[in-house]
Amino acid sequence: MEILWVLTAVVLLSFVLLPFLRRRRGGIEQVPPGHPDAADPADYGFVRQEELDVRMPGPDQDLLDVLDLVQRTQDYRAAAQLLAGTEAAGELRWQRVQAFAGAASLELQQRPGGVSETPGGQWLRVWRAEAPKDAGGAAVHAEFLVQQAWRTSTPGTDEFRIIMEEARESCGRAALLAPGDPVPYITELSVARGLAYSRPEFEQLWLKILDRAPTHMGAHLAALHYWCEKWQGSRELAMEFAKAAAARAPRGSLLAAMPLFAVFEHLPEVNLVRGFYQSEVVTKAVHGALHALHGARPGDPMAAHVRHLLVFFLVRSERWAEAMNQLIHVDGHVGALPWILSEDPAAEFAVYRALAVAGYEANGGSPATLPQ
């Protein structure tokens, strides 16, 4: 799924290579597999690494069922029905559009096609051909082109620009088919980043989104990229954008967690200062995210995104019990930042989960003391 966030956050080698851990004087020490003192995530009912779902940040059984059906039968109609019944302005529609587009893109990567082989993702091409006025299919196709641009070409090249220009046209067609739907405009935010829209161009696009879904967190996360220093902004502009979103967040919104994402986007490439994750800027951002979760609406699909990023920061801050409290909510799914930046998201998540378990037990915790 998108989340094509190009970020280099180097994890110190001594920190990463601790998959098996034990208690000792309140610290953590490496132990071999099978050692009786080794911390075992399975004791907490956590999913085995090889069974972690890398497609989504959290559960969406309806989406999983439809994805499995579409990919098994190569018939798009179940996907069209699911999107038609999903609220246009909600976070869930955006996530489902991304999931369908990502599935088609990965299929094409795995089966590019040839003389005697049908290319992967054929169901999406059939969808667009048979139902050209279907708003869901148009939105998925636009997102598919964006993901293809980032996945198969290099920003700044002619190939990248050509695909992105086609994506921009597709976003426009999708928007015409569903005037009140913010998703085509949210997809265009990635185009704006890739094609380096000017500030006035970007702000016009952003206003269209705010007119349709002013508290859409997925849109804010996508817009944050534009304001980051590695694209068209700076550390200061990104944090200003995130803090402004948090300040105007209505009751029940997760926008108060935006500063944590801005901090993550600007982590130092190499951090040798152990106290960085206990610094004021990180601590305030973490507290803001925790507060946002505490008051979030039940079932908010963006909560999983916040919880996954909190696991990263809480483990790095050695706040083991709080990390465990987040893990019990998201374990089983790893399709979110920061894990998706790794070549093996499940393995990366499993390392942090093992660290959380070991730190929790090193400070007296056990499966019996962990709230469920």
Coordinates of C-alpha atoms in Angstrom, one line a residue, residues 66-365:
V66 CA -12.8 -9.2 -1.5
L67 CA -9.1 -9.0 -2.3
D68 CA -8.8 -12.8 -2.1
L69 CA -11.8 -13.2 -4.3
V70 CA -10.7 -10.7 -7.0
Q71 CA -7.2 -12.1 -7.2
R72 CA -8.4 -15.7 -7.3
T73 CA -11.1 -15.1 -10.0
Q74 CA -9.6 -12.0 -11.7
D75 CA -13.2 -10.6 -11.6
Y76 CA -13.3 -7.0 -10.4
R77 CA -17.0 -6.8 -9.6
A78 CA -16.7 -7.6 -5.9
A79 CA -14.1 -4.7 -5.6
A80 CA -16.5 -2.3 -7.3
Q81 CA -19.3 -3.3 -5.0
L82 CA -17.2 -2.9 -1.9
L83 CA -16.0 0.6 -2.9
A84 CA -19.5 1.6 -3.9
G85 CA -20.7 0.8 -0.4
T86 CA -17.8 2.6 1.4
E87 CA -18.3 6.1 2.7
A88 CA -16.7 8.5 0.2
A89 CA -15.3 11.0 2.7
G90 CA -14.1 8.4 5.2
E91 CA -10.6 7.1 5.9
L92 CA -11.6 3.5 5.0
R93 CA -12.3 4.3 1.3
W94 CA -8.8 5.8 0.9
Q95 CA -7.2 2.8 2.5
R96 CA -9.3 0.4 0.3
V97 CA -8.4 2.2 -2.9
Q98 CA -4.8 2.0 -1.9
A99 CA -5.1 -1.7 -1.2
F100 CA -6.7 -2.6 -4.5
A101 CA -4.2 -0.5 -6.4
G102 CA -1.3 -2.0 -4.5
A103 CA -2.6 -5.5 -5.2
A104 CA -2.8 -4.8 -8.9
S105 CA 0.6 -3.2 -9.0
L106 CA 2.3 -6.1 -7.2
E107 CA 0.5 -8.6 -9.4
L108 CA 2.0 -6.8 -12.5
Q109 CA 5.4 -6.8 -10.9
Q110 CA 5.3 -10.5 -10.3
R111 CA 3.8 -11.3 -13.7
P112 CA 4.8 -8.6 -16.2
G113 CA 3.3 -10.8 -19.0
G114 CA 4.7 -11.9 -22.3
V115 CA 3.9 -13.7 -25.5
S116 CA 2.0 -16.5 -23.8
E117 CA 1.3 -15.0 -20.3
T118 CA -1.4 -12.6 -19.3
P119 CA 0.1 -9.8 -17.2
G120 CA -0.8 -9.5 -13.5
G121 CA -3.5 -7.0 -12.5
Q122 CA -5.6 -7.8 -15.6
W123 CA -8.8 -7.4 -13.5
L124 CA -8.1 -3.7 -13.1
R125 CA -7.7 -3.2 -16.8
V126 CA -11.0 -5.0 -17.4
W127 CA -12.7 -3.0 -14.7
R128 CA -11.7 0.3 -16.5
A129 CA -12.7 -1.1 -19.9
E130 CA -16.1 -2.5 -18.9
A131 CA -17.1 0.2 -16.4
P132 CA -15.3 3.5 -17.5
K133 CA -17.8 5.6 -15.5
D134 CA -17.4 3.7 -12.3
A135 CA -15.9 6.1 -9.8
G136 CA -14.3 3.4 -7.7
G137 CA -12.4 1.9 -10.7
A138 CA -11.2 5.3 -11.8
A139 CA -9.9 6.1 -8.3
V140 CA -8.1 2.7 -8.1
H141 CA -6.6 3.2 -11.5
A142 CA -5.2 6.7 -10.6
E143 CA -3.7 5.3 -7.4
F144 CA -2.3 2.3 -9.4
L145 CA -0.4 4.7 -11.8
V146 CA 1.0 6.6 -8.8
Q147 CA 2.3 3.4 -7.2
Q148 CA 3.7 2.2 -10.5
A149 CA 5.6 5.5 -10.9
W150 CA 7.3 5.2 -7.5
R151 CA 7.8 1.4 -7.8
T152 CA 9.2 1.1 -11.3
S153 CA 11.0 4.4 -12.1
T154 CA 13.2 7.0 -10.5
P155 CA 12.0 10.5 -9.6
G156 CA 13.4 13.1 -12.0
T157 CA 13.6 10.8 -15.0
D158 CA 11.5 11.1 -18.1
E159 CA 9.8 7.7 -17.4
F160 CA 8.8 8.8 -13.9
R161 CA 7.4 12.1 -15.2
I162 CA 5.4 10.5 -18.0
I163 CA 3.7 8.0 -15.6
M164 CA 3.0 10.8 -13.1
E165 CA 1.5 13.0 -15.8
E166 CA -0.8 10.1 -16.8
A167 CA -1.7 9.7 -13.1
R168 CA -2.6 13.4 -12.8
E169 CA -5.0 13.0 -15.8
S170 CA -6.5 9.9 -14.2
C171 CA -7.0 11.8 -10.9
G172 CA -8.9 14.5 -12.8
R173 CA -11.1 11.9 -14.5
A174 CA -11.8 10.1 -11.2
A175 CA -12.7 13.5 -9.5
L176 CA -15.2 14.3 -12.3
L177 CA -17.0 10.9 -11.7
A178 CA -17.3 11.6 -7.9
P179 CA -17.3 15.3 -7.2
G180 CA -17.7 14.9 -3.4
D181 CA -15.0 12.2 -3.1
P182 CA -11.7 13.5 -1.7
V183 CA -9.7 10.3 -2.7
P184 CA -8.7 11.4 -6.2
Y185 CA -7.4 14.6 -4.8
I186 CA -5.6 12.8 -2.0
T187 CA -4.0 10.6 -4.7
E188 CA -2.9 13.7 -6.5
L189 CA -1.0 14.8 -3.5
S190 CA 1.6 12.1 -4.4
V191 CA 1.6 13.5 -7.9
A192 CA 2.2 16.9 -6.5
R193 CA 5.2 15.7 -4.6
G194 CA 6.6 13.7 -7.5
L195 CA 6.2 16.5 -10.1
A196 CA 7.2 19.3 -7.7
Y197 CA 4.0 21.4 -7.8
S198 CA 4.6 25.0 -7.0
R199 CA 3.3 26.2 -3.6
P200 CA 0.3 27.9 -5.2
E201 CA -0.6 24.8 -7.2
F202 CA -0.3 22.6 -4.1
E203 CA -2.3 24.9 -1.9
Q204 CA -5.1 25.0 -4.5
L205 CA -5.2 21.2 -4.5
W206 CA -5.1 21.1 -0.7
L207 CA -8.1 23.5 -0.5
K208 CA -10.1 21.0 -2.7
I209 CA -9.4 18.3 -0.1
L210 CA -10.3 20.5 2.9
D211 CA -13.6 21.4 1.2
R212 CA -14.5 17.8 1.1
A213 CA -12.9 16.2 4.1
P214 CA -11.2 18.8 6.4
T215 CA -10.2 16.3 9.1
H216 CA -9.1 13.4 6.8
M217 CA -5.9 12.1 8.5
G218 CA -4.8 10.1 5.5
A219 CA -4.9 13.3 3.4
H220 CA -2.8 15.1 6.1
L221 CA -0.2 12.4 6.1
A222 CA 0.0 12.5 2.3
A223 CA 0.3 16.3 2.3
L224 CA 3.0 16.2 5.0
H225 CA 5.4 14.6 2.5
Y226 CA 5.3 17.7 0.3
W227 CA 6.3 20.0 3.2
C228 CA 9.3 17.8 4.3
E229 CA 12.8 18.9 3.6
K230 CA 13.5 16.0 1.2
W231 CA 10.8 17.2 -1.1
Q232 CA 9.5 20.8 -1.5
G233 CA 9.6 22.0 2.1
S234 CA 11.8 22.0 5.2
R235 CA 11.9 20.6 8.7
E236 CA 10.3 23.8 10.0
L237 CA 7.5 23.8 7.4
A238 CA 6.6 20.2 8.0
M239 CA 6.4 20.7 11.8
E240 CA 4.4 23.8 11.3
F241 CA 1.9 22.0 9.1
A242 CA 1.7 19.1 11.6
K243 CA 1.2 21.3 14.6
A244 CA -1.5 23.4 12.8
A245 CA -3.4 20.2 12.0
A246 CA -3.1 19.0 15.6
A247 CA -4.2 22.4 17.0
R248 CA -7.4 22.4 15.0
A249 CA -8.2 18.7 15.5
P250 CA -11.8 18.2 16.6
R251 CA -12.8 16.0 19.5
G252 CA -12.3 12.3 18.6
S253 CA -9.8 13.1 15.7
L254 CA -6.4 11.5 15.5
L255 CA -4.9 14.6 13.9
A256 CA -3.3 15.4 17.2
A257 CA -0.8 12.6 16.4
M258 CA 0.5 14.5 13.3
P259 CA 3.6 15.9 15.0
L260 CA 4.9 12.4 15.7
F261 CA 4.8 11.7 11.9
A262 CA 6.6 15.0 11.3
V263 CA 9.3 14.0 13.8
F264 CA 9.7 10.6 12.1
E265 CA 10.0 12.2 8.7
H266 CA 13.0 14.1 9.9
L267 CA 14.9 11.6 12.1
P268 CA 18.7 12.0 11.8
E269 CA 20.2 9.5 9.4
V270 CA 22.6 8.4 12.1
N271 CA 21.8 9.0 15.7
L272 CA 24.5 8.2 18.2
V273 CA 22.9 10.1 21.1
R274 CA 21.0 7.7 23.3
G275 CA 18.9 10.5 24.8
F276 CA 17.4 11.6 21.5
Y277 CA 14.3 9.5 22.0
Q278 CA 13.9 11.0 25.5
S279 CA 14.3 14.5 24.2
E280 CA 11.5 17.1 24.6
V281 CA 10.5 17.1 20.9
V282 CA 10.1 13.4 20.8
T283 CA 8.4 13.1 24.2
K284 CA 5.9 15.8 23.4
A285 CA 5.0 14.2 20.0
V286 CA 4.6 10.8 21.7
H287 CA 2.4 12.2 24.4
G288 CA 0.3 14.0 21.7
A289 CA -0.2 10.7 19.9
L290 CA -1.1 8.8 23.0
H291 CA -3.6 11.5 24.0
A292 CA -5.1 11.4 20.5
L293 CA -5.6 7.6 20.8
H294 CA -7.2 8.0 24.2
G295 CA -9.9 10.2 22.8
A296 CA -10.2 8.6 19.3
R297 CA -13.5 7.4 17.9
P298 CA -14.0 3.6 18.3
G299 CA -13.0 1.8 15.2
D300 CA -11.1 4.7 13.6
P301 CA -9.1 2.9 10.8
M302 CA -6.2 5.4 11.2
A303 CA -5.6 4.3 14.8
A304 CA -3.5 1.4 13.6
H305 CA -1.2 3.8 11.8
V306 CA -0.6 5.8 14.9
R307 CA -0.1 2.7 17.1
H308 CA 2.5 1.2 14.8
L309 CA 4.6 4.4 14.8
L310 CA 4.2 4.6 18.6
V311 CA 5.6 1.1 18.9
F312 CA 8.8 2.4 17.1
F313 CA 9.2 5.5 19.3
L314 CA 8.2 3.8 22.6
V315 CA 10.7 1.0 22.1
R316 CA 13.4 3.4 21.1
S317 CA 12.5 5.4 24.2
E318 CA 12.7 2.2 26.3
R319 CA 9.1 2.7 27.4
W320 CA 8.5 -1.0 27.4
A321 CA 5.1 -1.3 29.0
E322 CA 3.6 1.4 26.9
A323 CA 5.0 -0.3 23.8
M324 CA 3.4 -3.6 24.8
N325 CA 0.1 -1.8 25.3
Q326 CA 0.2 -0.7 21.6
L327 CA 1.4 -4.1 20.4
I328 CA -1.7 -5.9 21.7
H329 CA -3.8 -3.7 19.5
V330 CA -1.9 -4.0 16.2
D331 CA -0.1 -7.3 16.3
G332 CA -0.9 -9.4 13.2
H333 CA -0.7 -6.6 10.7
V334 CA 2.4 -4.7 9.7
G335 CA 1.4 -2.7 6.6
A336 CA 2.2 0.7 8.1
L337 CA 5.1 3.0 8.9
P338 CA 7.8 2.4 9.9
W339 CA 7.9 -1.3 8.9
I340 CA 7.0 -0.8 5.3
L341 CA 10.2 1.1 4.7
S342 CA 12.1 -2.2 5.3
E343 CA 12.7 -4.8 2.6
D344 CA 11.1 -7.3 5.1
P345 CA 8.4 -5.4 7.1
A346 CA 7.4 -8.5 9.1
A347 CA 11.0 -9.1 10.2
E348 CA 11.5 -5.5 11.2
F349 CA 8.3 -5.5 13.2
A350 CA 9.3 -8.8 14.8
V351 CA 12.6 -7.3 16.0
Y352 CA 10.9 -4.3 17.7
R353 CA 8.2 -6.6 19.2
A354 CA 11.0 -8.9 20.6
L355 CA 12.7 -5.8 22.1
A356 CA 9.5 -4.7 23.7
V357 CA 8.8 -8.1 25.2
A358 CA 12.3 -8.4 26.5
G359 CA 12.3 -4.9 28.0
Y360 CA 8.9 -5.5 29.6
E361 CA 10.1 -8.7 31.2
A362 CA 13.4 -7.1 32.3
N363 CA 11.4 -4.7 34.4
G364 CA 9.2 -7.3 36.0
G365 CA 6.4 -7.6 33.4

